[in-house]
Amino acid sequence: RVLHVDSRNYYGGNWASFSFSGLLSWIKENQQKTDINDECEDWRRLILENEEVISLSKKDKTIQHVEDFCFGDQDSAEDVEEAGALPKLPVFGASGAEGVAQESEKESPPVESALPEVESVEPEKATGTEPASAMEGNDTEITSENESSHSGALGESPLESGKTEAAPSEISAQEPKKITYSQIVREGRRFNIDLVSKLLYSRGLLIDLLIKSNVSRYAEFKNATRILAFREGKVEQVPCSRADVFNSRQLTMVEKRMLMKFLTFCLDYEQHPDEYQDYENSTFAQFLRTRKLTPSLQHFILHSIAMVSETDCSTLEGLQATKKFLQCLGRYGNTPFLFPLYGQGEIPQCFCRMCAVFGGIYCLRHSVQCLVVDKESGRCKAIVDHFGQRISANYFIVEDSYLSESVCTNVCYRQISRAVLITDQSVLNTDSEQQVSILTVPPVDLGKPAVCVIELCSSTMTCMKDTYLVHLTCPSTKTAREDLEPVVRKLFNLNTEKETDSEELEKPRVLWAVYFNMRDSSGVDKNSYDGLPSNVYVCSGPDSALGNDCAVKQAETIFQEMFPTEEFCPPPPNPEDIIYDEDEIVPEESGFSNSAEAKPESSTKEGSSGDSTAVKKEDNEE
């Protein structure tokens, strides 16, 4: 049995997604950083003489340097209310409740109607994903049958709208529709804004885990439609599949042969050690120069296919990254990446749903005062919550942000620089508006990190119509704004004045932006924490990598340490195949109040929207 307690009022911690109003509340909370007072002053009386306590942190210090900017008329949105939002105060009158219900039905029909259909169609997807292996030559936006079923599951409204809007968008391509800040506020529930920006490799550990555990039934995915590169001040599309290479107009015939020959070598480079062993101590960039590749091909391979550092990546690491990219091509489309509809925050929520179905209990706004440790055995035996209630367990999993400074004295953290933009155009306009793009912007100065840019369209259900949601991520060297604003200025127009250069007018206009630094606690060894008992396990927050392999490996490692003889995330039985023992049935019948308490938790979680996403995957998988 799993009990998850979280001091926040939303699921997922730093993996969460928010509606626009939810994100504004999150920004305000992290800018203020108010102290949290203990609700229970006398909880120490619960500690026995043969016990000691490890106090937990009352403040979340994982988010720093939060700065948000509106590039429009913010005053005009003061009295604007979010469409379909619940009233701030409870409505006790029947007529008022009916009005709220009618308003929500009118204002947000696509999202509301999509969710039930997702649940009913997804079990077919779970079985259909494994054998799916679409060939690279298929160039449609969603290439696999599995991907097509996803669009059908949403009633086809989001994806179809992208197709029908293509014609008018071509006409108005020169003058994009003007979006005001008040419109963004009003349509705030259309946004699902992730705190962490990631994509799923189609043959990565997380996809394999979603299929194996059947958690994929709770989610839908859209194929990333294009890989972009930023070179000589321009954004270009990178050909990566065989069909893309041969259909490319930006490569000469000689370059096409060069690129295909090198990519074929990378797929089985282990079989040809003589071709790279002399360069094992060199960087991947130096190795590429010896392969008779043109500068543009070297740039594409280094920054858009391998996506590695020009100065820090060895030849072997670069070859491994390139091979991983190529192996993921063709499984679900002509790029290696998938993105979950409604945002990355859906993934931890999916694992929470599966956990809740099999008895997991989730408690929000429920902070923990301390861990209770037995002095003789040195093992943790209980926690004391903010109500002064003592809860006993055999194993305890604590997110890094809950540990106090005294426990983390010897821990050295990295930081991630993040920016989220709402823009009015794509960084590379094409006939179709509905593009999911990934772009790597190389650093100006060697040794600095590259910036990963992920641009999402409205059919991903993460932003309102006629806007794009852009995520920028890189390892921190300074504050997030100092790290990322130079890249934002290269790609976007930040000017609000009418007197703007023609070159700036061609760029997409930023409507709203937020910058923040997030702690990267991945890779911290457990021995770095002072005085933690052996049965207390620490899970980290998100890392700066594009994929999710680190989180999956960490979850499996913790699970195997606790239950070495058990299988990690086995396929769950079908509900109709579950046979209950008499011992399991009797407590449920006699203790009706317990099951009644558990049901609202799971139902609340399953009905949660953008700003009520699920607990981190590492926590609930155990």
Coordinates of C-alpha atoms in Angstrom, one line a residue:
R1 CA 0.0 0.0 0.0
V2 CA 1.3 3.5 -1.0
L3 CA 0.5 6.7 0.9
H4 CA 1.7 9.9 -0.8
V5 CA 1.6 13.1 1.1
D6 CA 2.5 16.4 -0.5
S7 CA 2.7 19.8 1.1
R8 CA 1.8 21.5 -2.3
N9 CA -1.8 22.0 -3.4
Y10 CA -1.1 20.4 -6.9
Y11 CA 0.3 17.1 -8.0
G12 CA 3.7 16.5 -9.6
G13 CA 6.1 18.9 -7.8
N14 CA 8.5 20.3 -10.4
W15 CA 7.1 17.9 -13.0
A16 CA 3.7 19.6 -12.9
S17 CA 1.7 21.4 -15.6
F18 CA -0.5 24.5 -15.0
S19 CA -3.2 26.4 -16.7
F20 CA -2.2 30.1 -17.4
S21 CA -3.9 31.3 -14.2
G22 CA -2.4 28.4 -12.3
L23 CA 1.0 29.4 -13.5
L24 CA 0.5 33.0 -12.5
S25 CA -0.3 31.8 -9.0
W26 CA 2.8 29.6 -9.0
I27 CA 4.9 32.5 -10.1
K28 CA 3.5 34.7 -7.3
E29 CA 4.1 32.0 -4.7
N30 CA 7.7 31.5 -5.7
Q31 CA 8.4 35.3 -5.9
Q32 CA 7.1 35.9 -2.4
K33 CA 8.6 32.8 -0.7
T34 CA 6.6 33.3 2.5
D35 CA 7.5 31.4 5.6
I36 CA 5.3 28.5 6.6
N37 CA 4.4 28.4 10.3
D38 CA 3.9 25.1 12.1
E39 CA 0.2 24.4 12.7
C40 CA 1.1 22.0 15.4
E41 CA 3.4 23.4 18.1
D42 CA 3.5 20.3 20.3
W43 CA 4.3 17.5 17.9
R44 CA 7.6 16.8 19.7
R45 CA 5.6 15.2 22.5
L46 CA 4.9 12.3 20.2
I47 CA 8.6 11.4 20.1
L48 CA 9.6 8.7 22.6
E49 CA 12.9 8.6 24.6
N50 CA 14.5 5.9 22.3
E51 CA 13.7 8.0 19.2
E52 CA 15.2 10.9 17.5
V53 CA 13.9 13.2 14.7
I54 CA 15.2 14.4 11.3
S55 CA 13.4 17.7 10.7
L56 CA 12.2 18.4 7.1
S57 CA 12.3 21.7 5.2
K58 CA 9.3 23.9 5.4
K59 CA 10.1 25.9 2.3
D60 CA 10.7 24.7 -1.3
K61 CA 14.0 26.3 -2.4
T62 CA 14.2 24.5 -5.8
I63 CA 12.9 27.5 -7.8
Q64 CA 14.8 30.8 -7.9
H65 CA 15.1 34.0 -10.0
V66 CA 11.5 33.9 -11.2
E67 CA 10.8 36.8 -13.6
D68 CA 7.7 37.2 -15.8
F69 CA 7.0 39.8 -18.6
C70 CA 3.9 40.8 -20.5
F71 CA 4.6 42.3 -23.9
G72 CA 1.1 43.7 -24.2
D73 CA -1.5 45.9 -22.5
Q74 CA -1.7 44.2 -19.1
D75 CA -4.1 46.7 -17.6
S76 CA -6.9 45.8 -20.0
A77 CA -6.9 42.3 -18.5
E78 CA -7.6 43.4 -14.9
D79 CA -11.3 42.6 -14.9
V80 CA -11.1 39.7 -17.3
E81 CA -12.1 36.3 -15.9
E82 CA -10.9 32.9 -17.1
A83 CA -13.5 31.2 -19.2
G84 CA -15.0 28.1 -17.5
A85 CA -13.2 28.8 -14.2
L86 CA -14.9 27.9 -10.9
P87 CA -15.9 30.9 -8.7
K88 CA -13.4 31.8 -6.0
L89 CA -16.0 31.5 -3.3
P90 CA -18.4 28.5 -3.1
V91 CA -21.8 29.0 -4.7
F92 CA -24.5 27.6 -2.4
G93 CA -27.5 28.6 -4.5
A94 CA -28.8 26.2 -7.0
S95 CA -29.2 28.8 -9.7
G96 CA -25.7 30.0 -9.2
A97 CA -24.4 26.4 -9.5
E98 CA -26.4 25.9 -12.7
G99 CA -24.9 29.1 -14.1
V100 CA -21.4 28.0 -13.4
A101 CA -22.1 24.6 -15.0
Q102 CA -23.7 26.1 -18.1
E103 CA -20.8 28.6 -18.5
S104 CA -18.2 25.8 -18.2
E105 CA -20.1 23.7 -20.8
K106 CA -20.2 26.7 -23.2
E107 CA -16.7 27.9 -22.8
S108 CA -14.6 24.7 -22.8
P109 CA -16.4 22.0 -24.8
P110 CA -13.3 20.5 -26.7
V111 CA -11.3 19.7 -23.5
E112 CA -14.3 18.5 -21.5
S113 CA -15.6 16.2 -24.3
A114 CA -12.2 14.8 -25.1
L115 CA -11.3 13.3 -21.7
P116 CA -14.0 10.5 -21.5
E117 CA -13.1 9.4 -25.1
V118 CA -9.5 9.2 -24.2
E119 CA -10.2 6.7 -21.5
S120 CA -12.3 4.4 -23.7
V121 CA -9.9 4.3 -26.7
E122 CA -6.6 4.1 -24.9
P123 CA -6.6 0.3 -24.0
E124 CA -6.4 -0.4 -27.8
K125 CA -3.4 1.8 -28.0
A126 CA -1.5 0.0 -25.3
T127 CA -1.5 -3.2 -27.2
G128 CA -1.0 -1.5 -30.5
T129 CA 2.1 0.5 -29.6
E130 CA 4.6 -2.4 -29.2
P131 CA 4.6 -3.9 -32.7
A132 CA 4.2 -0.4 -34.4
S133 CA 7.2 0.2 -36.7
A134 CA 6.3 2.7 -39.4
M135 CA 8.9 2.8 -42.2
E136 CA 11.0 5.9 -42.5
G137 CA 9.7 6.7 -46.0
N138 CA 6.2 7.7 -44.7
D139 CA 6.2 11.4 -44.5
T140 CA 2.8 12.2 -43.1
E141 CA 2.5 14.3 -39.9
I142 CA 1.3 11.3 -37.9
T143 CA 2.6 8.3 -39.5
S144 CA 1.7 5.2 -37.5
E145 CA -1.7 3.7 -37.2
N146 CA -1.3 4.1 -33.5
E147 CA -0.8 7.9 -33.8
S148 CA -3.9 8.1 -36.0
S149 CA -6.0 6.4 -33.4
H150 CA -4.9 9.1 -30.9
S151 CA -6.2 11.9 -33.1
G152 CA -9.5 9.9 -33.3
A153 CA -9.7 9.6 -29.6
L154 CA -9.9 13.3 -29.2
G155 CA -13.0 13.5 -31.4
E156 CA -10.7 14.9 -34.1
S157 CA -11.6 18.4 -33.1
P158 CA -8.0 19.7 -32.3
L159 CA -6.2 18.0 -35.2
E160 CA -8.9 18.6 -37.7
S161 CA -9.0 22.3 -36.8
G162 CA -5.3 22.5 -37.6
K163 CA -6.1 21.2 -41.1
T164 CA -9.1 23.4 -41.8
E165 CA -7.3 26.5 -40.6
A166 CA -4.3 26.0 -43.0
A167 CA -6.0 27.8 -45.9
P168 CA -6.9 31.1 -44.0
S169 CA -3.5 31.0 -42.3
E170 CA -1.8 31.1 -45.7
I171 CA -3.8 34.2 -46.6
S172 CA -2.9 36.0 -43.4
A173 CA 0.6 34.7 -43.1
Q174 CA 2.0 38.3 -43.5
E175 CA -0.2 39.7 -40.8
P176 CA -0.7 37.2 -38.0
K177 CA -3.9 37.5 -35.9
K178 CA -3.2 39.9 -33.0
I179 CA -3.6 38.2 -29.7
T180 CA -4.0 40.4 -26.6
Y181 CA -3.1 39.6 -23.0
S182 CA -6.8 39.7 -22.0
Q183 CA -7.5 37.0 -24.6
I184 CA -4.7 34.8 -23.0
V185 CA -6.2 35.3 -19.5
R186 CA -9.7 34.6 -20.8
E187 CA -8.6 31.4 -22.6
G188 CA -6.3 30.4 -19.7
R189 CA -7.7 26.9 -19.4
R190 CA -6.6 26.2 -22.9
F191 CA -3.0 26.3 -21.7
N192 CA -1.2 23.4 -20.1
I193 CA 2.3 24.8 -19.3
D194 CA 4.9 22.4 -18.1
L195 CA 7.5 23.4 -15.5
V196 CA 10.0 21.0 -17.1
S197 CA 10.3 20.6 -20.9
K198 CA 11.0 17.1 -22.2
L199 CA 10.2 14.8 -25.1
L200 CA 9.9 11.0 -25.2
Y201 CA 12.3 9.0 -27.3
S202 CA 10.1 6.5 -29.2
R203 CA 12.4 3.7 -28.2
G204 CA 13.4 5.2 -24.8
L205 CA 13.0 3.7 -21.4
L206 CA 9.8 5.6 -20.5
I207 CA 8.0 4.5 -23.7
D208 CA 8.9 0.9 -22.9
L209 CA 7.7 1.3 -19.3
L210 CA 4.4 2.9 -20.4
I211 CA 3.7 -0.1 -22.7
K212 CA 4.9 -2.8 -20.3
S213 CA 2.9 -1.4 -17.3
N214 CA -0.2 -0.6 -19.4
V215 CA 0.0 3.0 -18.0
S216 CA -0.2 4.1 -21.7
R217 CA -3.9 3.6 -21.6
Y218 CA -4.2 6.9 -19.6
A219 CA -2.3 9.0 -22.1
E220 CA -2.2 10.2 -25.7
F221 CA 0.8 11.3 -27.7
K222 CA 1.6 13.4 -30.7
N223 CA 4.6 12.9 -32.9
A224 CA 7.1 15.7 -33.0
T225 CA 6.8 16.7 -36.7
R226 CA 10.2 18.3 -37.4
I227 CA 13.8 18.8 -36.2
L228 CA 15.1 22.3 -36.7
A229 CA 18.6 23.9 -36.7
F230 CA 19.8 27.4 -36.1
R231 CA 22.7 28.3 -38.4
E232 CA 24.1 31.6 -39.7
G233 CA 21.2 33.5 -38.1
K234 CA 18.5 31.4 -39.8
V235 CA 16.2 28.5 -38.8
E236 CA 16.3 25.5 -41.1
Q237 CA 14.6 22.1 -41.1
V238 CA 17.0 19.2 -40.7
P239 CA 16.5 16.1 -42.8
C240 CA 16.9 13.1 -40.5
S241 CA 15.0 10.1 -42.0
R242 CA 15.9 8.5 -45.3
A243 CA 12.9 10.1 -47.0
D244 CA 13.7 13.5 -45.6
V245 CA 17.3 13.3 -46.8
F246 CA 16.3 12.5 -50.4
N247 CA 13.4 15.0 -50.5
S248 CA 15.6 17.8 -49.1
R249 CA 16.1 20.8 -51.3
Q250 CA 18.8 22.4 -49.1
L251 CA 21.3 19.6 -49.6
T252 CA 23.2 18.9 -52.8
M253 CA 23.3 15.3 -54.2
V254 CA 26.9 15.0 -52.9
E255 CA 25.8 16.1 -49.4
K256 CA 22.9 13.6 -49.4
R257 CA 25.3 10.7 -50.2
M258 CA 27.7 11.9 -47.5
L259 CA 25.0 12.2 -44.9
M260 CA 23.4 8.8 -45.7
K261 CA 26.9 7.1 -45.6
F262 CA 27.7 8.6 -42.2
L263 CA 24.3 7.8 -40.7
T264 CA 24.5 4.2 -41.9
F265 CA 28.0 3.9 -40.3
C266 CA 26.6 5.3 -37.0
L267 CA 23.9 2.6 -36.8
D268 CA 26.5 -0.1 -36.5
Y269 CA 29.6 1.8 -35.5
E270 CA 30.6 -1.0 -33.0
Q271 CA 31.2 -3.3 -35.9
H272 CA 33.8 -0.9 -37.4
P273 CA 36.1 0.1 -34.5
D274 CA 39.0 0.8 -36.9
E275 CA 37.1 3.9 -38.2
Y276 CA 36.9 5.7 -34.8
Q277 CA 39.3 4.1 -32.3
D278 CA 42.1 6.6 -33.2
Y279 CA 39.7 9.4 -32.2
E280 CA 38.4 8.0 -28.9
N281 CA 40.3 10.7 -27.0
S282 CA 39.0 13.5 -29.3
T283 CA 35.7 15.3 -29.2
F284 CA 32.9 14.3 -31.5
A285 CA 33.2 17.6 -33.3
Q286 CA 36.8 16.9 -34.1
F287 CA 35.9 13.4 -35.3
L288 CA 33.2 14.8 -37.7
R289 CA 35.8 17.0 -39.3
T290 CA 37.8 14.0 -40.3
R291 CA 34.8 12.4 -42.1
K292 CA 34.9 14.7 -45.1
L293 CA 31.5 16.2 -44.2
T294 CA 30.6 19.8 -45.2
P295 CA 30.3 22.4 -42.5
S296 CA 26.4 22.4 -42.7
L297 CA 26.3 18.6 -42.4
Q298 CA 28.6 18.7 -39.4
H299 CA 26.4 21.3 -37.8
F300 CA 23.2 19.3 -38.4
I301 CA 24.7 16.1 -37.0
L302 CA 26.3 17.7 -34.0
H303 CA 23.5 20.0 -32.8
S304 CA 20.3 18.5 -34.3
I305 CA 20.8 14.8 -34.5
A306 CA 23.3 13.9 -31.8
M307 CA 22.4 17.0 -29.8
V308 CA 25.7 17.1 -27.9
S309 CA 28.2 19.7 -26.8
E310 CA 30.8 20.8 -29.3
T311 CA 33.6 20.9 -26.7
D312 CA 32.7 18.4 -23.9
C313 CA 31.3 15.4 -25.9
S314 CA 33.8 12.5 -26.7
T315 CA 33.7 10.6 -30.0
L316 CA 32.1 7.5 -28.4
E317 CA 29.4 9.6 -26.7
G318 CA 28.6 11.4 -29.9
L319 CA 28.3 8.1 -31.8
Q320 CA 26.1 6.6 -29.1
A321 CA 23.8 9.7 -29.2
T322 CA 23.5 9.6 -33.0
K323 CA 22.7 5.9 -32.9
K324 CA 20.0 6.4 -30.3
F325 CA 18.4 9.1 -32.5
L326 CA 18.5 6.9 -35.6
Q327 CA 17.1 3.8 -33.8
C328 CA 14.1 5.8 -32.7
L329 CA 13.2 6.9 -36.2
G330 CA 10.2 5.3 -37.9
R331 CA 8.6 3.7 -34.8
Y332 CA 5.8 6.3 -34.6
G333 CA 6.8 8.8 -37.3
N334 CA 9.6 10.3 -39.2
T335 CA 11.2 11.9 -36.1
P336 CA 12.3 10.0 -32.9
F337 CA 10.2 12.0 -30.5
L338 CA 6.7 11.9 -29.0
F339 CA 5.0 14.5 -26.9
P340 CA 2.0 13.8 -24.6
L341 CA -1.2 15.7 -25.3
Y342 CA -2.0 18.1 -22.5
G343 CA 1.7 18.4 -21.6
Q344 CA 4.5 16.5 -19.9
G345 CA 2.6 16.8 -16.6
E346 CA 0.2 14.1 -17.8
I347 CA 3.0 11.4 -17.5
P348 CA 3.3 11.4 -13.7
Q349 CA -0.5 11.8 -13.5
C350 CA -0.9 8.6 -15.5
F351 CA 1.3 6.6 -13.0
C352 CA -0.8 8.2 -10.2
R353 CA -4.0 6.9 -11.7
M354 CA -2.6 3.4 -12.0
C355 CA -1.4 3.5 -8.4
A356 CA -4.8 4.9 -7.2
V357 CA -6.6 2.1 -9.0
F358 CA -4.7 -0.5 -6.9
G359 CA -5.1 1.2 -3.6
G360 CA -2.6 4.1 -3.5
I361 CA -3.8 7.1 -1.5
Y362 CA -2.8 10.7 -2.3
C363 CA -3.0 13.7 0.1
L364 CA -2.3 17.2 -1.0
R365 CA -1.8 20.3 1.3
H366 CA -0.4 17.8 3.8
S367 CA 3.0 18.7 5.0
V368 CA 5.3 16.5 7.1
Q369 CA 7.2 17.9 10.2
C370 CA 9.8 15.2 10.6
L371 CA 11.1 11.7 10.1
V372 CA 11.1 9.6 13.3
V373 CA 14.2 7.4 13.7
D374 CA 14.7 4.5 16.1
K375 CA 18.0 5.1 18.0
E376 CA 18.8 1.4 18.4
S377 CA 18.3 0.2 14.9
G378 CA 19.0 3.5 13.1
R379 CA 15.9 2.9 10.9
C380 CA 13.1 5.3 10.2
K381 CA 9.9 4.1 11.7
A382 CA 7.3 6.9 11.2
I383 CA 6.6 10.5 10.2
V384 CA 4.8 13.2 12.0
D385 CA 2.5 15.4 9.9
H386 CA 1.4 18.9 10.4
F387 CA -1.7 17.7 12.3
G388 CA 0.5 16.1 14.9
Q389 CA -0.5 12.7 13.6
R390 CA 2.1 9.9 13.6
I391 CA 2.1 7.6 10.5
S392 CA 4.2 4.4 10.5
A393 CA 5.7 2.7 7.5
N394 CA 8.5 0.3 6.5
Y395 CA 10.0 2.4 3.7
F396 CA 10.1 6.2 3.1
I397 CA 10.7 8.0 -0.2
V398 CA 11.5 11.7 0.1
E399 CA 11.8 14.2 -2.7
D400 CA 15.1 16.1 -2.4
S401 CA 13.3 19.4 -1.9
Y402 CA 11.9 18.3 1.4
L403 CA 15.3 17.7 3.0
S404 CA 16.6 20.3 5.4
E405 CA 19.9 22.3 4.8
S406 CA 21.6 20.3 7.7
V407 CA 21.0 17.0 5.8
C408 CA 22.2 18.5 2.5
T409 CA 25.3 20.3 3.8
N410 CA 27.7 18.2 1.5
V411 CA 25.4 18.1 -1.5
C412 CA 26.5 20.2 -4.5
Y413 CA 23.5 21.0 -6.8
R414 CA 23.4 22.0 -10.4
Q415 CA 20.8 24.4 -11.8
I416 CA 18.6 24.4 -14.9
S417 CA 17.7 27.6 -16.7
R418 CA 14.1 27.6 -18.0
A419 CA 12.0 30.0 -20.0
V420 CA 8.4 29.7 -21.2
L421 CA 7.1 32.0 -24.0
I422 CA 3.7 32.4 -25.6
T423 CA 4.2 33.6 -29.2
D424 CA 1.9 34.5 -32.1
Q425 CA 3.8 32.6 -34.9
S426 CA 6.1 29.6 -35.4
V427 CA 9.9 30.1 -35.6
L428 CA 9.6 28.5 -39.0
N429 CA 6.4 29.1 -40.9
T430 CA 5.2 26.4 -43.3
D431 CA 1.9 25.5 -45.0
S432 CA 0.7 23.7 -41.8
E433 CA 0.3 25.6 -38.5
Q434 CA 0.2 22.5 -36.5
Q435 CA 3.8 21.7 -36.0
V436 CA 5.7 20.3 -33.0
S437 CA 9.3 21.4 -33.4
I438 CA 12.6 20.9 -31.6
L439 CA 15.5 23.3 -32.2
T440 CA 19.0 23.3 -30.7
V441 CA 20.6 26.7 -30.6
P442 CA 24.4 26.3 -30.3
P443 CA 26.3 28.7 -27.9
V444 CA 28.0 31.8 -29.2
D445 CA 31.0 31.1 -26.9
L446 CA 32.6 27.7 -26.9
G447 CA 32.3 25.9 -23.6
K448 CA 28.8 27.4 -22.9
P449 CA 25.8 25.1 -23.0
A450 CA 23.5 24.9 -26.1
V451 CA 19.9 25.9 -25.6
C452 CA 17.1 23.4 -26.4
V453 CA 14.0 24.9 -27.8
I454 CA 10.7 23.0 -28.0
E455 CA 7.8 24.7 -29.8
L456 CA 4.3 23.4 -29.3
C457 CA 1.2 24.2 -31.4
S458 CA -2.4 24.3 -30.2
S459 CA -3.2 20.7 -31.3
T460 CA -1.0 19.5 -28.5
M461 CA -3.7 20.9 -26.2
T462 CA -1.1 23.1 -24.4
C463 CA -2.0 26.5 -25.8
M464 CA -4.9 28.4 -27.2
K465 CA -5.7 28.7 -30.9
D466 CA -3.4 31.1 -33.0
T467 CA -0.6 30.9 -30.4
Y468 CA 2.5 28.7 -29.8
L469 CA 4.0 27.6 -26.5
V470 CA 7.8 27.7 -26.6
H471 CA 10.0 26.1 -23.9
L472 CA 13.7 26.9 -23.6
T473 CA 16.1 24.9 -21.4
C474 CA 19.8 24.7 -20.7
P475 CA 22.1 24.0 -17.8
S476 CA 22.6 27.2 -15.8
T477 CA 25.7 29.3 -15.8
K478 CA 23.9 32.5 -14.5
T479 CA 20.3 33.4 -13.9
A480 CA 17.7 32.0 -16.3
R481 CA 17.1 35.4 -17.9
E482 CA 20.8 36.0 -18.4
D483 CA 21.3 32.5 -19.9
L484 CA 18.3 32.5 -22.2
E485 CA 17.3 36.0 -23.2
P486 CA 20.1 36.3 -25.8
V487 CA 18.6 33.3 -27.6
V488 CA 15.1 34.6 -27.3
R489 CA 16.2 37.9 -28.9
K490 CA 17.7 35.9 -31.8
L491 CA 14.6 34.0 -32.5
F492 CA 11.7 36.3 -31.5
N493 CA 10.6 39.9 -31.5
L494 CA 10.4 41.4 -28.0
N495 CA 9.6 44.9 -29.0
T496 CA 6.1 46.3 -28.2
E497 CA 6.7 49.6 -30.0
K498 CA 5.3 50.2 -33.5
E499 CA 8.7 51.5 -34.8
T500 CA 10.4 48.2 -35.3
D501 CA 12.9 47.1 -37.9
S502 CA 11.6 45.1 -40.8
E503 CA 13.9 42.2 -39.8
E504 CA 12.3 42.1 -36.3
L505 CA 8.8 42.2 -37.8
E506 CA 9.5 38.9 -39.6
K507 CA 10.2 37.2 -36.3
P508 CA 7.4 35.7 -34.1
R509 CA 6.2 38.2 -31.5
V510 CA 6.5 37.2 -27.8
L511 CA 3.2 37.9 -26.0
W512 CA 4.2 36.8 -22.6
A513 CA 7.3 35.2 -21.0
V514 CA 8.6 33.8 -17.7
Y515 CA 12.2 32.9 -16.7
F516 CA 13.2 30.8 -13.7
N517 CA 16.0 28.6 -12.4
M518 CA 15.2 25.1 -11.2
R519 CA 17.4 22.9 -9.0
D520 CA 18.8 19.8 -10.8
S521 CA 19.3 17.2 -8.0
S522 CA 19.8 14.3 -10.4
G523 CA 23.0 12.3 -10.0
V524 CA 23.4 13.1 -6.3
D525 CA 24.7 10.0 -4.4
K526 CA 22.7 9.0 -1.4
N527 CA 25.8 9.0 0.7
S528 CA 26.1 12.7 0.2
Y529 CA 23.1 13.3 2.5
D530 CA 24.0 13.4 6.2
G531 CA 22.4 11.1 8.7
L532 CA 19.7 9.5 6.5
P533 CA 18.5 6.0 7.7
S534 CA 19.0 3.1 5.3
N535 CA 15.2 2.7 4.7
V536 CA 14.8 6.4 3.6
Y537 CA 15.3 6.9 -0.2
V538 CA 15.7 10.2 -1.9
C539 CA 14.3 10.9 -5.4
S540 CA 15.5 13.8 -7.4
G541 CA 13.6 16.5 -9.3
P542 CA 13.9 16.8 -13.1
D543 CA 17.2 16.8 -14.9
S544 CA 18.3 19.0 -17.8
A545 CA 18.3 16.1 -20.4
L546 CA 15.8 16.0 -23.2
G547 CA 14.6 12.5 -22.4
N548 CA 13.3 10.8 -19.2
D549 CA 15.8 8.0 -18.9
C550 CA 17.3 9.3 -15.6
A551 CA 14.0 9.4 -13.8
V552 CA 13.0 5.9 -15.0
K553 CA 16.4 4.4 -14.0
Q554 CA 16.2 6.1 -10.6
A555 CA 12.7 4.8 -9.9
E556 CA 13.7 1.3 -10.8
T557 CA 16.8 1.4 -8.7
I558 CA 14.9 2.6 -5.6
F559 CA 12.2 -0.1 -6.2
Q560 CA 14.7 -2.9 -6.5
E561 CA 16.5 -1.8 -3.3
M562 CA 13.2 -2.0 -1.4
F563 CA 11.8 -5.1 -3.1
P564 CA 14.7 -7.1 -4.8
T565 CA 12.5 -10.1 -5.6
E566 CA 9.7 -8.2 -7.2
E567 CA 9.2 -7.1 -10.8
F568 CA 9.3 -3.4 -11.4
C569 CA 6.0 -2.1 -12.8
P570 CA 4.6 -5.4 -14.0
P571 CA 1.6 -5.5 -16.4
P572 CA -1.5 -5.0 -14.2
P573 CA -4.3 -7.6 -14.2
N574 CA -7.6 -6.7 -15.8
P575 CA -10.1 -5.7 -13.2
E576 CA -12.4 -8.6 -14.1
D577 CA -9.5 -11.1 -13.5
I578 CA -8.8 -9.9 -9.9
I579 CA -9.9 -12.5 -7.3
Y580 CA -10.1 -11.1 -3.8
D581 CA -9.3 -13.2 -0.7
E582 CA -11.8 -13.3 2.2
D583 CA -9.2 -11.4 4.3
E584 CA -9.2 -8.6 1.8
I585 CA -13.0 -8.4 1.4
V586 CA -13.9 -8.4 5.1
P587 CA -12.0 -5.2 6.1
E588 CA -13.6 -3.3 3.1
E589 CA -17.1 -4.4 4.2
S590 CA -16.5 -3.7 7.9
G591 CA -14.5 -0.5 7.4
F592 CA -16.6 1.4 5.0
S593 CA -15.4 4.7 6.1
N594 CA -11.8 3.9 5.0
S595 CA -12.8 3.1 1.4
A596 CA -15.0 6.1 1.3
E597 CA -12.0 8.3 2.3
A598 CA -9.8 6.7 -0.4
K599 CA -12.2 7.0 -3.2
P600 CA -12.4 10.8 -3.3
E601 CA -8.6 10.9 -3.5
S602 CA -8.4 8.8 -6.6
S603 CA -11.4 10.4 -8.2
T604 CA -10.1 13.9 -7.5
K605 CA -6.8 13.0 -9.0
E606 CA -8.4 11.4 -12.1
G607 CA -10.5 14.5 -12.7
S608 CA -7.6 16.9 -12.2
S609 CA -6.8 19.3 -15.0
G610 CA -3.7 21.3 -15.9
D611 CA -2.9 22.8 -12.5
S612 CA -3.8 19.7 -10.6
T613 CA -1.4 17.2 -12.1
A614 CA 0.0 14.1 -10.6
V615 CA 2.8 13.2 -8.3
K616 CA 6.2 12.6 -9.6
K617 CA 6.7 9.3 -11.3
E618 CA 9.6 8.3 -9.1
D619 CA 7.4 8.5 -6.0
N620 CA 4.4 6.6 -7.1
E621 CA 6.0 3.8 -9.1
E622 CA 7.3 2.3 -5.9

